[in-house]
PDB file of C-alpha atoms and ligand atoms in Angstrom:
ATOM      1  CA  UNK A  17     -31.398 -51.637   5.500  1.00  0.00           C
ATOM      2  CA  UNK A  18     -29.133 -52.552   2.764  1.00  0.00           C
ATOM      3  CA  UNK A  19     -26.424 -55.381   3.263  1.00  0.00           C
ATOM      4  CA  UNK A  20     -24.754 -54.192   0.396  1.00  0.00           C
ATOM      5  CA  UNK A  21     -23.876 -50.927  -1.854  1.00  0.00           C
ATOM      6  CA  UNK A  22     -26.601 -51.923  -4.769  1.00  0.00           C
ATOM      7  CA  UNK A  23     -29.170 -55.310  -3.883  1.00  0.00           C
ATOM      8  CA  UNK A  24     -30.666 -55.554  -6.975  1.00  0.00           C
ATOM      9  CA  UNK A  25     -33.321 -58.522  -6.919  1.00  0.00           C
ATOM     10  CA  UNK A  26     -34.046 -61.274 -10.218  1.00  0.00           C
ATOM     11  CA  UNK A  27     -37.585 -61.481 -10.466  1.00  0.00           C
ATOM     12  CA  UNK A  28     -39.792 -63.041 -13.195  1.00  0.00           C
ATOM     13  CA  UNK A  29     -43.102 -63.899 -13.309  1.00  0.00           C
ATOM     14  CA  UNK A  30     -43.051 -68.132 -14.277  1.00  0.00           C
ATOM     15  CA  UNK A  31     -40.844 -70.556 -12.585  1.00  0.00           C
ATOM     16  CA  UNK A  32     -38.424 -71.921 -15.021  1.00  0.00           C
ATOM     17  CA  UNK A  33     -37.394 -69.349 -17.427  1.00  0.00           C
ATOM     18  CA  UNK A  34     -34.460 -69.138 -16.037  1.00  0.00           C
ATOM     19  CA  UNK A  35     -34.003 -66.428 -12.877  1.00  0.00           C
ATOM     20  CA  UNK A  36     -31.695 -68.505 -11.062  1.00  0.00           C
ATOM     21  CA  UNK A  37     -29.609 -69.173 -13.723  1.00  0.00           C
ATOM     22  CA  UNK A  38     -29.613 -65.835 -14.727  1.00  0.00           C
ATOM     23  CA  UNK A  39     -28.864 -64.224 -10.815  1.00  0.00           C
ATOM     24  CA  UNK A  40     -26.078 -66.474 -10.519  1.00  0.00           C
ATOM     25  CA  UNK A  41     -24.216 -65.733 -13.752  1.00  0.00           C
ATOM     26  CA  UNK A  42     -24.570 -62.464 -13.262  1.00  0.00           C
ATOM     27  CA  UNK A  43     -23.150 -62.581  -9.788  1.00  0.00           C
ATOM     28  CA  UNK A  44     -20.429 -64.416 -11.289  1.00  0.00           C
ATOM     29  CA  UNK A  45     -19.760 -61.728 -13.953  1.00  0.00           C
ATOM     30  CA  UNK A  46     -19.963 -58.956 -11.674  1.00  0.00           C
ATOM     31  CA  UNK A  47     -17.410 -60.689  -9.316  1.00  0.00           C
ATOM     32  CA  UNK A  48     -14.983 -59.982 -13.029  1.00  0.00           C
ATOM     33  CA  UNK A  49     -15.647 -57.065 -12.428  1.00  0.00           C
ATOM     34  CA  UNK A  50     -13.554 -57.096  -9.185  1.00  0.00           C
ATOM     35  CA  UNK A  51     -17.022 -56.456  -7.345  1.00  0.00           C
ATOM     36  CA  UNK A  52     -17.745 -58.148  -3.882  1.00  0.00           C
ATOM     37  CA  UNK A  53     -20.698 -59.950  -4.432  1.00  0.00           C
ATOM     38  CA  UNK A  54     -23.277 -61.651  -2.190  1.00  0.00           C
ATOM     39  CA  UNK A  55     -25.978 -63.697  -3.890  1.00  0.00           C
ATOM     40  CA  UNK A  56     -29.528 -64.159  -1.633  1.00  0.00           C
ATOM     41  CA  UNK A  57     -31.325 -67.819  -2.739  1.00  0.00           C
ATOM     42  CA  UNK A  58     -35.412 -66.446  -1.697  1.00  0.00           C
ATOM     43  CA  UNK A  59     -36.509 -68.344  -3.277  1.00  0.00           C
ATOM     44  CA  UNK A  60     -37.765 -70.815  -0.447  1.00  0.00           C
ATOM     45  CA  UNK A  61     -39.924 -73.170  -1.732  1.00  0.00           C
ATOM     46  CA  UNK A  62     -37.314 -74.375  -4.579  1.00  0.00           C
ATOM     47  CA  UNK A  63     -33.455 -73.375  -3.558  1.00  0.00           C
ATOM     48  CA  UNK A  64     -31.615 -73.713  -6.497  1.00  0.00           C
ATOM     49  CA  UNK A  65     -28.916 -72.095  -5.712  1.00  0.00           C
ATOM     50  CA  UNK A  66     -27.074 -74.653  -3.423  1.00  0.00           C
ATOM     51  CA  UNK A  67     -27.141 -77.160  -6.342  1.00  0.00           C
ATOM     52  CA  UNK A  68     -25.949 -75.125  -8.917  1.00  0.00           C
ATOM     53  CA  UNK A  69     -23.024 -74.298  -7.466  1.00  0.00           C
ATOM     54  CA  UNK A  70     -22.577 -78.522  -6.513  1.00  0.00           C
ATOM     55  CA  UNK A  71     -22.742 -77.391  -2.722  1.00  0.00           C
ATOM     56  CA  UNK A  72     -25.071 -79.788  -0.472  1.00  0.00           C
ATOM     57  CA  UNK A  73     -26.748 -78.662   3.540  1.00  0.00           C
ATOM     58  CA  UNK A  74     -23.184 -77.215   5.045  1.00  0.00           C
ATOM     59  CA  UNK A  75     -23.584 -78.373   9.109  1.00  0.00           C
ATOM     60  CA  UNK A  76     -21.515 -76.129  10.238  1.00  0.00           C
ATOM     61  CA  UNK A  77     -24.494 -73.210   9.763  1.00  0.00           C
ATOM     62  CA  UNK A  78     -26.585 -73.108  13.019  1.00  0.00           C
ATOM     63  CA  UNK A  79     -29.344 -74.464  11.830  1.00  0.00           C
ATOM     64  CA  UNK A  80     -31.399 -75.059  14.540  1.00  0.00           C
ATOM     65  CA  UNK A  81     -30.794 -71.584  16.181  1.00  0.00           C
ATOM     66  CA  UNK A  82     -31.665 -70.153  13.174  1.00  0.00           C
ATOM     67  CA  UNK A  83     -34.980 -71.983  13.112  1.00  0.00           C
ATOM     68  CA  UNK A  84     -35.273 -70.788  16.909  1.00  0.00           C
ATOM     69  CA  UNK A  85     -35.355 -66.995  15.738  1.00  0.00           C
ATOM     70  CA  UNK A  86     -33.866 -64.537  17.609  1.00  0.00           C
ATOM     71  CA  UNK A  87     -29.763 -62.945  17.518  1.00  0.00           C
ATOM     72  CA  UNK A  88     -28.514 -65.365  14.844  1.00  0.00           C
ATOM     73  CA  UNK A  89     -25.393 -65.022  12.890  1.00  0.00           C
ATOM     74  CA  UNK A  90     -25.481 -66.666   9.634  1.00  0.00           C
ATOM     75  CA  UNK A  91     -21.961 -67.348   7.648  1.00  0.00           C
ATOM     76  CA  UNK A  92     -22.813 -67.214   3.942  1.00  0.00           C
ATOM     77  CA  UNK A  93     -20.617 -69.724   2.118  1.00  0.00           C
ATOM     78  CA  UNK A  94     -17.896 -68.911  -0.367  1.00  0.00           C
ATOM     79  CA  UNK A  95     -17.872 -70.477  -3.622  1.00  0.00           C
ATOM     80  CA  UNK A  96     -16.083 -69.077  -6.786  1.00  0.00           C
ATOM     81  CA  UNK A  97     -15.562 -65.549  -5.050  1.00  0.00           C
ATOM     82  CA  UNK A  98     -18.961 -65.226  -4.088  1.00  0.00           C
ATOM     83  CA  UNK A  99     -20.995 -65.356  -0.800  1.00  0.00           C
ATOM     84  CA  UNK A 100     -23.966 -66.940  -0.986  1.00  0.00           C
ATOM     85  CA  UNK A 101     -26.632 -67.092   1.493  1.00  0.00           C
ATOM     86  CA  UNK A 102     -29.442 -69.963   0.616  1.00  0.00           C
ATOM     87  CA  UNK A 103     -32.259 -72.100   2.781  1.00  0.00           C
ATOM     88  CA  UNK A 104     -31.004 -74.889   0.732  1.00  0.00           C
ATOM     89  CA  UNK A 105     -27.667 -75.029   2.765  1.00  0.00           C
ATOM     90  CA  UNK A 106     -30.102 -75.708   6.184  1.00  0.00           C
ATOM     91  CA  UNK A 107     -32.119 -78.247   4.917  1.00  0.00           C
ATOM     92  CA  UNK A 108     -31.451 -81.693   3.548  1.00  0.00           C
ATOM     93  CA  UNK A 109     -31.923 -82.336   0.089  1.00  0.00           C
ATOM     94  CA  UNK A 110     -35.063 -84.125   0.272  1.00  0.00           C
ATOM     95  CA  UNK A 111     -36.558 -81.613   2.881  1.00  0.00           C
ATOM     96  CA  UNK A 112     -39.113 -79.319   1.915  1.00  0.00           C
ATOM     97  CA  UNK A 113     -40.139 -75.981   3.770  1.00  0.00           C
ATOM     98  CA  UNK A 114     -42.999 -76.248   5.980  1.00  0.00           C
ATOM     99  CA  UNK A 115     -43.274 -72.570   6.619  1.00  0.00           C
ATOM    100  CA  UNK A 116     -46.502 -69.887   5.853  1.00  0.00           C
ATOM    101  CA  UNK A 117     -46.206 -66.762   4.084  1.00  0.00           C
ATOM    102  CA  UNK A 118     -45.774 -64.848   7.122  1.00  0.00           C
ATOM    103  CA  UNK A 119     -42.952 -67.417   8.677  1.00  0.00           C
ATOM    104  CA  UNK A 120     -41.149 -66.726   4.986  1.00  0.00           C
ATOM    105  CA  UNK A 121     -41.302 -63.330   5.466  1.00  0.00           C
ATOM    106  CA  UNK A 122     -39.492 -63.746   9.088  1.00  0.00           C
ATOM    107  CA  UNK A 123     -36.786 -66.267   7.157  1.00  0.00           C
ATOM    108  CA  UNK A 124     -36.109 -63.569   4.524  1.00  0.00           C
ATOM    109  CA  UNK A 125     -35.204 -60.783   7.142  1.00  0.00           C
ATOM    110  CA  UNK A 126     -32.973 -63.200   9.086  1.00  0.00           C
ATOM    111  CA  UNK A 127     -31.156 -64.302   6.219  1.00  0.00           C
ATOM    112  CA  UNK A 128     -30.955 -60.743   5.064  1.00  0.00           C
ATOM    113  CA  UNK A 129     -30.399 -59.122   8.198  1.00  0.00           C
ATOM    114  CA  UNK A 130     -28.576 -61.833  10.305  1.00  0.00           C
ATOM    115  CA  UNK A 131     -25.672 -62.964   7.647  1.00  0.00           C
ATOM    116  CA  UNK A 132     -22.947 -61.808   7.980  1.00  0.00           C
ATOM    117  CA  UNK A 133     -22.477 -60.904   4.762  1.00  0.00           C
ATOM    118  CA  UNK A 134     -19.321 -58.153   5.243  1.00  0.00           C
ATOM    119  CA  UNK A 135     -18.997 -55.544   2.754  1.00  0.00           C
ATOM    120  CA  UNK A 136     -20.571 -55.695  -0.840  1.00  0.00           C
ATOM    121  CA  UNK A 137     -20.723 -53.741  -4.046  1.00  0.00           C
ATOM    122  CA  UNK A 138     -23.641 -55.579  -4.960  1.00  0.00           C
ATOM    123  CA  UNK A 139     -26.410 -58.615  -3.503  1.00  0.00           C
ATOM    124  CA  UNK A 140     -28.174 -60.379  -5.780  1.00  0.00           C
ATOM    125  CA  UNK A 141     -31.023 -61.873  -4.785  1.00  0.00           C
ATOM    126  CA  UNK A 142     -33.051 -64.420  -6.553  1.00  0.00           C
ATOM    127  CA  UNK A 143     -36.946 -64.426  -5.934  1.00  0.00           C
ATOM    128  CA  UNK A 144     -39.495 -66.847  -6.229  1.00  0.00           C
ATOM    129  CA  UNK A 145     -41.460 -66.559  -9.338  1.00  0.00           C
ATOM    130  CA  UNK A 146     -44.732 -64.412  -9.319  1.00  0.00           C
ATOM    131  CA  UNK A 147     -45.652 -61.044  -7.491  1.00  0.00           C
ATOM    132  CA  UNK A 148     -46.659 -62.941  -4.169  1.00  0.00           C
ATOM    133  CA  UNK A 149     -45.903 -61.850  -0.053  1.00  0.00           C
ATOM    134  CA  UNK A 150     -42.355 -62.299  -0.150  1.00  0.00           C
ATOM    135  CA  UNK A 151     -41.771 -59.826  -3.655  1.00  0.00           C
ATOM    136  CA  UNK A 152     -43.601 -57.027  -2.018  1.00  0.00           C
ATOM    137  CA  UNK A 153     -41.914 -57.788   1.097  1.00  0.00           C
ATOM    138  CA  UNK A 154     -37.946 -57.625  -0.300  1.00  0.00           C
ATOM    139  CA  UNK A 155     -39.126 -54.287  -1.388  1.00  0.00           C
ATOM    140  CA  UNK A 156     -40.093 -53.661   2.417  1.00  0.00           C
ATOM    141  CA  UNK A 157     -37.622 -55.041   4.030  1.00  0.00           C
ATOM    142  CA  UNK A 158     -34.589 -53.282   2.044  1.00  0.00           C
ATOM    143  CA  UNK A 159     -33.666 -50.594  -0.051  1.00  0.00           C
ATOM    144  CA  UNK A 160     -33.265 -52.119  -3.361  1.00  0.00           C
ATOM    145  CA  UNK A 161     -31.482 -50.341  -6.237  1.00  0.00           C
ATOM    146  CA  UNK A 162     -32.924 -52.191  -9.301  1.00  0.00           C
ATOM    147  CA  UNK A 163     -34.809 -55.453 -10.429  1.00  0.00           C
ATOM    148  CA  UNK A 164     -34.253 -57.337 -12.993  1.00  0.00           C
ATOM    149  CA  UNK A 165     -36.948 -59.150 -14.880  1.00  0.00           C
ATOM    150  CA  UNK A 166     -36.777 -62.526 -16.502  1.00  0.00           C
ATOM    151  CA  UNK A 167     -38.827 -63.679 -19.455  1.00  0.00           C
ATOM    152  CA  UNK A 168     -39.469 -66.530 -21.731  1.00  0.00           C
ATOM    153  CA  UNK A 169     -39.840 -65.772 -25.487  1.00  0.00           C
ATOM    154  CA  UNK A 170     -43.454 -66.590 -24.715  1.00  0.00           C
ATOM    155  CA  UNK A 171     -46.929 -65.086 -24.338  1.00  0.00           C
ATOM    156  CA  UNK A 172     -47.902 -66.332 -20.849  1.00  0.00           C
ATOM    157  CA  UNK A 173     -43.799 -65.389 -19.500  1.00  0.00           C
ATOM    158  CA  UNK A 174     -44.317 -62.064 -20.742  1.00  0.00           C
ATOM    159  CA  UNK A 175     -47.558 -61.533 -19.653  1.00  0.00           C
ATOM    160  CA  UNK A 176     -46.758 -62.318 -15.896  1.00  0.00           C
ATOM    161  CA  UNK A 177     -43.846 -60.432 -16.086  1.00  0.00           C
ATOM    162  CA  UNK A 178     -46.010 -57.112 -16.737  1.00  0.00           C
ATOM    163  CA  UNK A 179     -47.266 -57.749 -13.533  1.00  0.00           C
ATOM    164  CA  UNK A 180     -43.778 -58.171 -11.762  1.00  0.00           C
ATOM    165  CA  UNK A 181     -42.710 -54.755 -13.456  1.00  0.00           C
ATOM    166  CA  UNK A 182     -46.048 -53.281 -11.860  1.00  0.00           C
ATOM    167  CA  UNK A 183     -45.441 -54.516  -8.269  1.00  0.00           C
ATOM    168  CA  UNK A 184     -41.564 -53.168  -8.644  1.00  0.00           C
ATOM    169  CA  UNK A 185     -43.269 -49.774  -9.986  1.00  0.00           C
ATOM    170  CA  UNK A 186     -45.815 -49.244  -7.865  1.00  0.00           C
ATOM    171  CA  UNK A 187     -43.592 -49.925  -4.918  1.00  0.00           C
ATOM    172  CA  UNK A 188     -40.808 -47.323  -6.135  1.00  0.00           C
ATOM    173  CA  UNK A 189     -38.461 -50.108  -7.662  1.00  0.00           C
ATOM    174  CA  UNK A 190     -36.345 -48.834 -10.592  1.00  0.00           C
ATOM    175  CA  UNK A 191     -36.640 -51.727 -13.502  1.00  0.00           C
ATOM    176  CA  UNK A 192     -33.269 -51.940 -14.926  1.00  0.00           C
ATOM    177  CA  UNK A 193     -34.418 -53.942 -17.534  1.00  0.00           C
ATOM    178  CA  UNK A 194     -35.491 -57.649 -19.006  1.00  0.00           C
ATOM    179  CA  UNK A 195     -33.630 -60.528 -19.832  1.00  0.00           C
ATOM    180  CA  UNK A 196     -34.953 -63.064 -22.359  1.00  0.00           C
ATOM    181  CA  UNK A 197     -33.921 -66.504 -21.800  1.00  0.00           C
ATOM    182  CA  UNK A 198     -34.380 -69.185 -23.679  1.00  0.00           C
ATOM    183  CA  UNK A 199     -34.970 -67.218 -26.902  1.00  0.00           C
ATOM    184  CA  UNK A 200     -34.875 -69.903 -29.490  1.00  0.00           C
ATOM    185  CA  UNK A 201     -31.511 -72.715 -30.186  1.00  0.00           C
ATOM    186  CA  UNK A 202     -28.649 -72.393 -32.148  1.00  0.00           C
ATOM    187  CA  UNK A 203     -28.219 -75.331 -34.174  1.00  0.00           C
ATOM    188  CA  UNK A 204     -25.341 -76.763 -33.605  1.00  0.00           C
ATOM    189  CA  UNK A 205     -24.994 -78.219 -36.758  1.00  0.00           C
ATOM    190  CA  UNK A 206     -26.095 -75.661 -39.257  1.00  0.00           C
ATOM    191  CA  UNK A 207     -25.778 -72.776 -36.984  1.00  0.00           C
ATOM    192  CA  UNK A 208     -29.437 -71.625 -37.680  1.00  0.00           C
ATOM    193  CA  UNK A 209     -31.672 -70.062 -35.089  1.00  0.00           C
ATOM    194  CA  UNK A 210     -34.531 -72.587 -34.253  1.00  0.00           C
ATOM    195  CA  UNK A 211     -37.257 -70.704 -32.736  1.00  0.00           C
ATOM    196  CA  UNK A 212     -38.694 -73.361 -29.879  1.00  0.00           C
ATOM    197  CA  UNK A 213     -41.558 -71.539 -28.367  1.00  0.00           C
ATOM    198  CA  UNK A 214     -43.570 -69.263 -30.352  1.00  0.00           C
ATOM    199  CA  UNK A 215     -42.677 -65.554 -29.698  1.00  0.00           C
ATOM    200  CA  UNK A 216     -44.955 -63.216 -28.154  1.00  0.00           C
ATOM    201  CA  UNK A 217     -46.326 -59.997 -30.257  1.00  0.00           C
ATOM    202  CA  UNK A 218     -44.542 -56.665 -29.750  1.00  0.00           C
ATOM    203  CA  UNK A 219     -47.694 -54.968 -27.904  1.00  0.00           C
ATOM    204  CA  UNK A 220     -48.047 -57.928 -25.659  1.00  0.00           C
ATOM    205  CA  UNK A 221     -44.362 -57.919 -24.731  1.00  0.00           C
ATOM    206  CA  UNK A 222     -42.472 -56.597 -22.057  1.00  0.00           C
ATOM    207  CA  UNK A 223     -40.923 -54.452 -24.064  1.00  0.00           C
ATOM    208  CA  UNK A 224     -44.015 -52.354 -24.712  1.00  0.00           C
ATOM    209  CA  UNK A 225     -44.197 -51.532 -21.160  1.00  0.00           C
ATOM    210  CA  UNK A 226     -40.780 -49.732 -22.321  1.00  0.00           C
ATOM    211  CA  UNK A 227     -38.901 -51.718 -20.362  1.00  0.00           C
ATOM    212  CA  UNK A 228     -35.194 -52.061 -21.686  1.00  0.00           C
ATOM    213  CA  UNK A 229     -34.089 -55.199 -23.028  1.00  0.00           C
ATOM    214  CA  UNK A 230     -31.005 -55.998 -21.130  1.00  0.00           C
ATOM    215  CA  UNK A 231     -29.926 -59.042 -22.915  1.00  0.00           C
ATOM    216  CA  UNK A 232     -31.112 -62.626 -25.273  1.00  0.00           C
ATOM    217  CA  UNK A 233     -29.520 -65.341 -24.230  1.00  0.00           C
ATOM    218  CA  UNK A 234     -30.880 -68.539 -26.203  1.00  0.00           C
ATOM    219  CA  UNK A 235     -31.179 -71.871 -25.131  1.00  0.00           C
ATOM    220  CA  UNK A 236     -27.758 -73.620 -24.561  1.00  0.00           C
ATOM    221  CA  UNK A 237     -26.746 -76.824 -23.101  1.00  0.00           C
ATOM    222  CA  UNK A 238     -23.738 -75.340 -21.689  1.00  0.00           C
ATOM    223  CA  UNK A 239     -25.612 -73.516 -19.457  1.00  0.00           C
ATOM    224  CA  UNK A 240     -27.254 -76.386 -17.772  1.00  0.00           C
ATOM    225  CA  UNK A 241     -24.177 -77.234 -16.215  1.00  0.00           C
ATOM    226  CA  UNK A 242     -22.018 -80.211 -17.092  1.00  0.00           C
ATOM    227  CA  UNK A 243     -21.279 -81.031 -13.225  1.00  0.00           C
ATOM    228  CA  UNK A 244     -18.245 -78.152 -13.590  1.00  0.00           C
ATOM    229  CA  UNK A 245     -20.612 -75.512 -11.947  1.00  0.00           C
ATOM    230  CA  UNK A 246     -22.246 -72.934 -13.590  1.00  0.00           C
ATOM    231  CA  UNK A 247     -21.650 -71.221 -16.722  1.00  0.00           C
ATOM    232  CA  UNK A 248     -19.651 -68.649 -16.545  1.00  0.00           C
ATOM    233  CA  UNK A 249     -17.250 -71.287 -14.295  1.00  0.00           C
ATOM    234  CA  UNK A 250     -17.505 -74.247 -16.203  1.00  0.00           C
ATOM    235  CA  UNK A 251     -17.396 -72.136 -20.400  1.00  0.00           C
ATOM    236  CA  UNK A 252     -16.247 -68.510 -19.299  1.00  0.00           C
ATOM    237  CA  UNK A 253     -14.935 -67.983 -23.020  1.00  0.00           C
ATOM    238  CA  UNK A 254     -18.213 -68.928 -24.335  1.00  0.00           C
ATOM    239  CA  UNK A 255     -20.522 -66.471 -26.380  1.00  0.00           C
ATOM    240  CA  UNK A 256     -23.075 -66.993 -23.740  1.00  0.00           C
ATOM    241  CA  UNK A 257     -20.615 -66.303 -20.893  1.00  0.00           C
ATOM    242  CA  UNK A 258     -19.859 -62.984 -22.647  1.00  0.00           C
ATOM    243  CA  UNK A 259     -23.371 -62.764 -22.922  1.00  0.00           C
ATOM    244  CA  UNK A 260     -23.547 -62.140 -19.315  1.00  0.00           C
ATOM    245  CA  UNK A 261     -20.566 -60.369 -19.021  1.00  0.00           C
ATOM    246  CA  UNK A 262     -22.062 -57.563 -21.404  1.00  0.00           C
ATOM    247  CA  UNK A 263     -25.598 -58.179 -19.042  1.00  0.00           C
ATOM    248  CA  UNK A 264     -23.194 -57.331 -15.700  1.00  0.00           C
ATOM    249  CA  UNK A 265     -21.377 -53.959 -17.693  1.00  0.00           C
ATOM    250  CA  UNK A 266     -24.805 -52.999 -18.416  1.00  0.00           C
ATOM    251  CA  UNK A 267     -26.862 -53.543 -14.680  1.00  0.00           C
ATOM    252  CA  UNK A 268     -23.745 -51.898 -13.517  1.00  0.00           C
ATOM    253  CA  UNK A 269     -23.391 -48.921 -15.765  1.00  0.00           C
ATOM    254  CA  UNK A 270     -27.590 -48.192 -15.259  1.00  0.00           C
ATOM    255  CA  UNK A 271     -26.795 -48.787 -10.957  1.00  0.00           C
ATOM    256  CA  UNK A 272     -24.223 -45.795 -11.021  1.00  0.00           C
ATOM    257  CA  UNK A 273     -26.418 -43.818 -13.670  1.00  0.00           C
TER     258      UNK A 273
HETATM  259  N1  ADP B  14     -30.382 -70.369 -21.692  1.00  0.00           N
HETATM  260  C1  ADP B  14     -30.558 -71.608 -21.241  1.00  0.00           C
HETATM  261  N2  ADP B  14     -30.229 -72.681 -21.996  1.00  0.00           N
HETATM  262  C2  ADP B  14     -30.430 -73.935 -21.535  1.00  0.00           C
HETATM  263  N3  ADP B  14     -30.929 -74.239 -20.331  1.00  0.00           N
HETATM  264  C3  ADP B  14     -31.258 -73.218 -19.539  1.00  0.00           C
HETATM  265  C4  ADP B  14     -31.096 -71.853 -19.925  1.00  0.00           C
HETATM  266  N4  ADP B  14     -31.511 -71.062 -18.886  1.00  0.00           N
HETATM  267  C5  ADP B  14     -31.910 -71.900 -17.910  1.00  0.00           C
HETATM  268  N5  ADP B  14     -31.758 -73.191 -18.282  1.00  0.00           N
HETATM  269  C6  ADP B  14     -32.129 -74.386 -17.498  1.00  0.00           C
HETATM  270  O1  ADP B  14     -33.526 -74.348 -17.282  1.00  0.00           O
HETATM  271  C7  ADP B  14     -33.857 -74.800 -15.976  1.00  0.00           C
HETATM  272  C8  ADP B  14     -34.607 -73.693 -15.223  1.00  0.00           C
HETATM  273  O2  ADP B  14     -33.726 -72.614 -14.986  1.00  0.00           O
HETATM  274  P1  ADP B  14     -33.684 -71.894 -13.572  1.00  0.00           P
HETATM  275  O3  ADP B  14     -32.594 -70.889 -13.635  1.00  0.00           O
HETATM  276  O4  ADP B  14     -33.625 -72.892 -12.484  1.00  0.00           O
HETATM  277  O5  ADP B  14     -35.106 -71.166 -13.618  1.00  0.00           O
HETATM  278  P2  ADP B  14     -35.957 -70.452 -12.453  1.00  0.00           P
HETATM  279  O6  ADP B  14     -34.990 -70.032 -11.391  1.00  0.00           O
HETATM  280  O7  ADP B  14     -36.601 -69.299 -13.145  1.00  0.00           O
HETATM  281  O8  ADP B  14     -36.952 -71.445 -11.993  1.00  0.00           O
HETATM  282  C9  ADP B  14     -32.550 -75.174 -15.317  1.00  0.00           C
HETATM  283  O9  ADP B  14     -32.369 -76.551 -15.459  1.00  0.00           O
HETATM  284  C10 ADP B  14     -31.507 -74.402 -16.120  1.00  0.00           C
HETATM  285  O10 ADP B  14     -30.260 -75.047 -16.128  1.00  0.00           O
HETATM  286 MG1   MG B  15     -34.922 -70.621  -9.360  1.00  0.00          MG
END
């Protein structure tokens, strides 16, 4: 089962380092690519994606049905050209998810199966972090065409994200690549790169699992938003919006390879 022509899923193996950020823009910068794109929030426990795109709990979804189980069609909601399907639009903002691993597993074949998410070139879908139920289960539940790995400049990001790039391989996932976020700031006053974190070694990287280094996006405050939505919205003729614009040509170009 495949809502769309190529789901590819953002995985990573910390929280933090950026997958959210990272599946959104990307969405964003394949929708310049005149793609129709869906973008999946399963990430559950911490649903970014409403905020990001300043959208809060939309009533008009069927919540309670949905909770019910059963026949239920979801609307995703448009923003910027995309149609995004997230938990976070069904619960208030203060509401957490009181739901087991196997009740997630149920919520991530509704929302995949039961939105009605039309035709698409490509879903994104943004996972939790770590190699848990619900990241063997999207591999389960649909035919996914690629993942996409996130990564810190750090050690401990890289070293959990060897074990994301296992799960994917060991359950027939093709690895399109990694991204590394948040590697090091440019100054904005001398223009020097300021390493922040201190950078893994070569044999303990990612990389050494020879998997291809998609993009480097440092650390930038225009990416944290400035209330005008995310980044390739609010600065698309920033370097780090064509950052992710050369990310999209890429995940694209391996998808049809
Ligand atoms: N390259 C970057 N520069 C600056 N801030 C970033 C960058 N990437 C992510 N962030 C910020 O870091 C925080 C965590 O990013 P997020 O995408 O939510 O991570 P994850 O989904 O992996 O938990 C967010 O506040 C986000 O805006
Ligand atoms: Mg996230």
């Amino acid at each position: 089962m495949s809502p769309a022509r190529h789901a590819i899923a953002v995985a990573s193996g910390k929280g933090g380092v950026g997958k959210s950020t990272v599946a959104l823009n990307l969405a964003l910068a394949l929708r310049d690519q005149d793609a129709r794109v869906g973008v999946l929030d399963a990430d559950f426990y911490g649903p970014d994606i409403p905020l990001m795109v300043n959208l809060k709990r939309d009533t008009s979804l069927k919540r309670w049905d949905f909770w019910r189980g059963g026949e239920v069609r979801l609307e995703p909601v448009e923003r910027y050209g995309l149609k995004l399907m997230s938990v976070g639009f069904l619960l208030g903002e203060q509401q957490s998810l009181p739901f087991s691993a196997m009740s997630l597993v149920m919520a991530l074949r509704q929302f995949l199966g039961g939105t009605n998410w039309g035709e698409l070139d490509y879903l994104v879908i943004d996972l939790p972090p770590g190699t848990a139920d619900l990241q063997e289960q999207v591999t389960q539940v649909l035919q996914l065409s690629g993942a996409v790995i996130v990564v810190g400049p750090q050690d401990a990001a890289h070293l959990d994200a060897k074990r994301v790039v296992e799960l994917f391989r060991l359950r027939h996932v093709r690895v399109l690549g990694g991204v590394e976020n948040m590697s090091g700031l440019v100054c904005p006053h001398c223009g020097e790169t300021i390493e922040v974190f201190p950078r893994v070694s070569d044999e303990r990287s990612l990389w050494s699992l020879g998997v291809r280094r998609l993009a480097t996006l440092p650390l930038d405050p225009t990416v944290v938003g400035n209330g005008h939505g995310p980044l390739l919205v609010a600065a698309p003729e920033s370097a780090q919006a064509e950052r992710f614009r050369a990310l999209a040509r890429d995940v694209g170009a391996a998808l049809e390879s």
